[in-house]
Amino acid sequence: VQLQASGGGHVHFGGSLRLSCTASGFTFDASAVGWFRQAPGKEREALSCIDSSDRTTYYEDSVLGRFAISRDNAKDTAYLQMDNLTPEDTALYYCATSLRNYCSNDMIYWGKGTLVTVSS
């Protein structure tokens, strides 16, 4: 099982980025995928999850209305569209899966993160 997050970079306040999570080694379309982030000096936090039926859940109030999770099963890829970015969004972003078809707290497989830096 492998997950690889990409698409991070440096943007200015108010900018946008789309992160991608490319998966392999498991049945992607039958698995929920979640996005997480960890800012310097802070604990990792769950942002959003999309299940195998495309139902989405957002865990972090600060990203509601700004971030959107989606998936393309034909490409074995999940996305996190991030708009109106602020410096508080600066973090290492990860994707993960528990291999279950529903979103849960116990993610088992984690990809390497992609760094997002937002300057004011």
PDB file of C-alpha atoms in Angstrom:
ATOM      1  CA  VAL A   1       0.000   0.000   0.000  1.00  0.00           C
ATOM      2  CA  GLN A   2       1.411   3.361  -1.000  1.00  0.00           C
ATOM      3  CA  LEU A   3       0.102   6.890  -0.836  1.00  0.00           C
ATOM      4  CA  GLN A   4       1.927   9.903  -2.155  1.00  0.00           C
ATOM      5  CA  ALA A   5       0.815  13.443  -1.492  1.00  0.00           C
ATOM      6  CA  SER A   6       1.927  16.157  -3.893  1.00  0.00           C
ATOM      7  CA  GLY A   7       1.021  19.647  -4.989  1.00  0.00           C
ATOM      8  CA  GLY A   8       2.327  21.615  -2.048  1.00  0.00           C
ATOM      9  CA  GLY A   9       4.288  24.795  -2.446  1.00  0.00           C
ATOM     10  CA  HIS A  10       4.530  28.412  -1.456  1.00  0.00           C
ATOM     11  CA  VAL A  11       1.608  30.781  -1.967  1.00  0.00           C
ATOM     12  CA  HIS A  12       0.656  34.201  -0.717  1.00  0.00           C
ATOM     13  CA  PHE A  13      -2.247  35.034   1.554  1.00  0.00           C
ATOM     14  CA  GLY A  14      -5.509  34.351  -0.262  1.00  0.00           C
ATOM     15  CA  GLY A  15      -3.958  31.995  -2.769  1.00  0.00           C
ATOM     16  CA  SER A  16      -5.013  28.487  -3.759  1.00  0.00           C
ATOM     17  CA  LEU A  17      -3.426  25.087  -4.108  1.00  0.00           C
ATOM     18  CA  ARG A  18      -4.721  21.675  -5.083  1.00  0.00           C
ATOM     19  CA  LEU A  19      -3.109  18.746  -3.359  1.00  0.00           C
ATOM     20  CA  SER A  20      -3.153  15.283  -4.891  1.00  0.00           C
ATOM     21  CA  CYS A  21      -2.915  11.926  -3.161  1.00  0.00           C
ATOM     22  CA  THR A  22      -1.945   9.179  -5.566  1.00  0.00           C
ATOM     23  CA  ALA A  23      -2.582   5.653  -4.322  1.00  0.00           C
ATOM     24  CA  SER A  24      -1.394   2.186  -5.254  1.00  0.00           C
ATOM     25  CA  GLY A  25      -1.350  -1.311  -3.840  1.00  0.00           C
ATOM     26  CA  PHE A  26      -4.964  -1.470  -2.697  1.00  0.00           C
ATOM     27  CA  THR A  27      -8.495  -1.173  -4.027  1.00  0.00           C
ATOM     28  CA  PHE A  28      -8.708   2.585  -4.099  1.00  0.00           C
ATOM     29  CA  ASP A  29     -12.346   2.921  -5.110  1.00  0.00           C
ATOM     30  CA  ALA A  30     -13.408   0.764  -2.146  1.00  0.00           C
ATOM     31  CA  SER A  31     -11.436   2.777   0.414  1.00  0.00           C
ATOM     32  CA  ALA A  32     -11.975   6.012   2.288  1.00  0.00           C
ATOM     33  CA  VAL A  33      -9.162   8.544   2.133  1.00  0.00           C
ATOM     34  CA  GLY A  34      -8.447  11.324   4.586  1.00  0.00           C
ATOM     35  CA  TRP A  35      -6.356  14.486   4.574  1.00  0.00           C
ATOM     36  CA  PHE A  36      -4.416  15.628   7.611  1.00  0.00           C
ATOM     37  CA  ARG A  37      -1.895  18.319   8.411  1.00  0.00           C
ATOM     38  CA  GLN A  38       0.727  19.078  10.992  1.00  0.00           C
ATOM     39  CA  ALA A  39       1.994  22.572  11.570  1.00  0.00           C
ATOM     40  CA  PRO A  40       5.367  23.227  13.196  1.00  0.00           C
ATOM     41  CA  GLY A  41       5.144  22.705  16.929  1.00  0.00           C
ATOM     42  CA  LYS A  42       1.567  21.475  16.771  1.00  0.00           C
ATOM     43  CA  GLU A  43      -0.162  18.137  16.801  1.00  0.00           C
ATOM     44  CA  ARG A  44      -1.427  16.545  13.642  1.00  0.00           C
ATOM     45  CA  GLU A  45      -5.049  17.391  12.900  1.00  0.00           C
ATOM     46  CA  ALA A  46      -7.635  15.727  10.712  1.00  0.00           C
ATOM     47  CA  LEU A  47      -9.027  17.943   7.978  1.00  0.00           C
ATOM     48  CA  SER A  48     -11.378  15.951   5.820  1.00  0.00           C
ATOM     49  CA  CYS A  49     -12.297  12.492   4.616  1.00  0.00           C
ATOM     50  CA  ILE A  50     -14.083  11.064   1.609  1.00  0.00           C
ATOM     51  CA  ASP A  51     -15.549   7.568   1.686  1.00  0.00           C
ATOM     52  CA  SER A  52     -16.001   5.072  -1.113  1.00  0.00           C
ATOM     53  CA  SER A  53     -19.437   6.492  -1.893  1.00  0.00           C
ATOM     54  CA  ASP A  54     -18.053  10.040  -2.220  1.00  0.00           C
ATOM     55  CA  ARG A  55     -19.585  11.159   1.057  1.00  0.00           C
ATOM     56  CA  THR A  56     -17.393  13.837   2.573  1.00  0.00           C
ATOM     57  CA  THR A  57     -16.708  14.852   6.140  1.00  0.00           C
ATOM     58  CA  TYR A  58     -14.866  17.933   7.347  1.00  0.00           C
ATOM     59  CA  TYR A  59     -13.373  17.796  10.818  1.00  0.00           C
ATOM     60  CA  GLU A  60     -11.743  21.177  11.135  1.00  0.00           C
ATOM     61  CA  ASP A  61     -14.004  24.217  11.337  1.00  0.00           C
ATOM     62  CA  SER A  62     -11.279  26.528  10.088  1.00  0.00           C
ATOM     63  CA  VAL A  63     -11.279  24.898   6.644  1.00  0.00           C
ATOM     64  CA  LEU A  64     -15.034  24.783   6.115  1.00  0.00           C
ATOM     65  CA  GLY A  65     -15.951  26.660   2.968  1.00  0.00           C
ATOM     66  CA  ARG A  66     -12.311  26.964   1.927  1.00  0.00           C
ATOM     67  CA  PHE A  67     -11.150  23.367   1.437  1.00  0.00           C
ATOM     68  CA  ALA A  68     -12.860  20.715  -0.659  1.00  0.00           C
ATOM     69  CA  ILE A  69     -12.026  17.039  -0.824  1.00  0.00           C
ATOM     70  CA  SER A  70     -12.736  14.939  -3.899  1.00  0.00           C
ATOM     71  CA  ARG A  71     -11.579  11.771  -5.618  1.00  0.00           C
ATOM     72  CA  ASP A  72     -11.086  10.364  -9.097  1.00  0.00           C
ATOM     73  CA  ASN A  73     -11.240   6.592  -8.888  1.00  0.00           C
ATOM     74  CA  ALA A  74     -10.145   6.210 -12.498  1.00  0.00           C
ATOM     75  CA  LYS A  75      -6.854   7.827 -11.514  1.00  0.00           C
ATOM     76  CA  ASP A  76      -6.587   6.296  -8.013  1.00  0.00           C
ATOM     77  CA  THR A  77      -6.212   9.831  -6.751  1.00  0.00           C
ATOM     78  CA  ALA A  78      -7.809  11.958  -4.076  1.00  0.00           C
ATOM     79  CA  TYR A  79      -7.610  15.735  -4.034  1.00  0.00           C
ATOM     80  CA  LEU A  80      -7.772  18.567  -1.573  1.00  0.00           C
ATOM     81  CA  GLN A  81      -8.626  21.895  -3.151  1.00  0.00           C
ATOM     82  CA  MET A  82      -7.545  24.699  -0.838  1.00  0.00           C
ATOM     83  CA  ASP A  83      -8.708  28.255  -1.421  1.00  0.00           C
ATOM     84  CA  ASN A  84      -8.302  31.512   0.489  1.00  0.00           C
ATOM     85  CA  LEU A  85      -5.189  30.223   2.185  1.00  0.00           C
ATOM     86  CA  THR A  86      -3.822  32.011   5.226  1.00  0.00           C
ATOM     87  CA  PRO A  87      -0.482  31.722   7.042  1.00  0.00           C
ATOM     88  CA  GLU A  88      -2.272  29.541   9.628  1.00  0.00           C
ATOM     89  CA  ASP A  89      -2.626  26.891   6.913  1.00  0.00           C
ATOM     90  CA  THR A  90       1.144  26.491   6.721  1.00  0.00           C
ATOM     91  CA  ALA A  91       1.837  22.834   7.496  1.00  0.00           C
ATOM     92  CA  LEU A  92       2.901  19.476   6.202  1.00  0.00           C
ATOM     93  CA  TYR A  93      -0.136  17.869   4.581  1.00  0.00           C
ATOM     94  CA  TYR A  94      -0.661  14.116   4.540  1.00  0.00           C
ATOM     95  CA  CYS A  95      -3.155  11.687   3.085  1.00  0.00           C
ATOM     96  CA  ALA A  96      -4.022   8.379   4.673  1.00  0.00           C
ATOM     97  CA  THR A  97      -6.351   5.418   4.493  1.00  0.00           C
ATOM     98  CA  SER A  98      -7.661   2.721   6.820  1.00  0.00           C
ATOM     99  CA  LEU A  99      -8.648   0.577   3.806  1.00  0.00           C
ATOM    100  CA  ARG A 100     -12.228   0.660   5.073  1.00  0.00           C
ATOM    101  CA  ASN A 101     -14.969   1.987   2.845  1.00  0.00           C
ATOM    102  CA  TYR A 102     -16.041   4.481   5.514  1.00  0.00           C
ATOM    103  CA  CYS A 103     -14.207   7.284   7.245  1.00  0.00           C
ATOM    104  CA  SER A 104     -12.762   6.410  10.624  1.00  0.00           C
ATOM    105  CA  ASN A 105     -10.197   7.659  13.095  1.00  0.00           C
ATOM    106  CA  ASP A 106      -7.781   4.771  12.793  1.00  0.00           C
ATOM    107  CA  MET A 107      -5.871   5.421   9.615  1.00  0.00           C
ATOM    108  CA  ILE A 108      -3.302   2.722   8.988  1.00  0.00           C
ATOM    109  CA  TYR A 109      -1.404   3.739   5.906  1.00  0.00           C
ATOM    110  CA  TRP A 110       0.114   7.169   5.543  1.00  0.00           C
ATOM    111  CA  GLY A 111       1.792   8.851   2.640  1.00  0.00           C
ATOM    112  CA  LYS A 112       4.745  11.165   2.861  1.00  0.00           C
ATOM    113  CA  GLY A 113       3.602  14.705   3.334  1.00  0.00           C
ATOM    114  CA  THR A 114       3.700  17.673   1.032  1.00  0.00           C
ATOM    115  CA  LEU A 115       4.640  21.041   2.461  1.00  0.00           C
ATOM    116  CA  VAL A 116       2.348  24.022   2.130  1.00  0.00           C
ATOM    117  CA  THR A 117       3.718  27.437   3.045  1.00  0.00           C
ATOM    118  CA  VAL A 118       1.524  30.525   3.032  1.00  0.00           C
ATOM    119  CA  SER A 119       3.086  33.936   3.444  1.00  0.00           C
ATOM    120  CA  SER A 120       1.292  37.092   4.463  1.00  0.00           C
TER     121      SER A 120
END
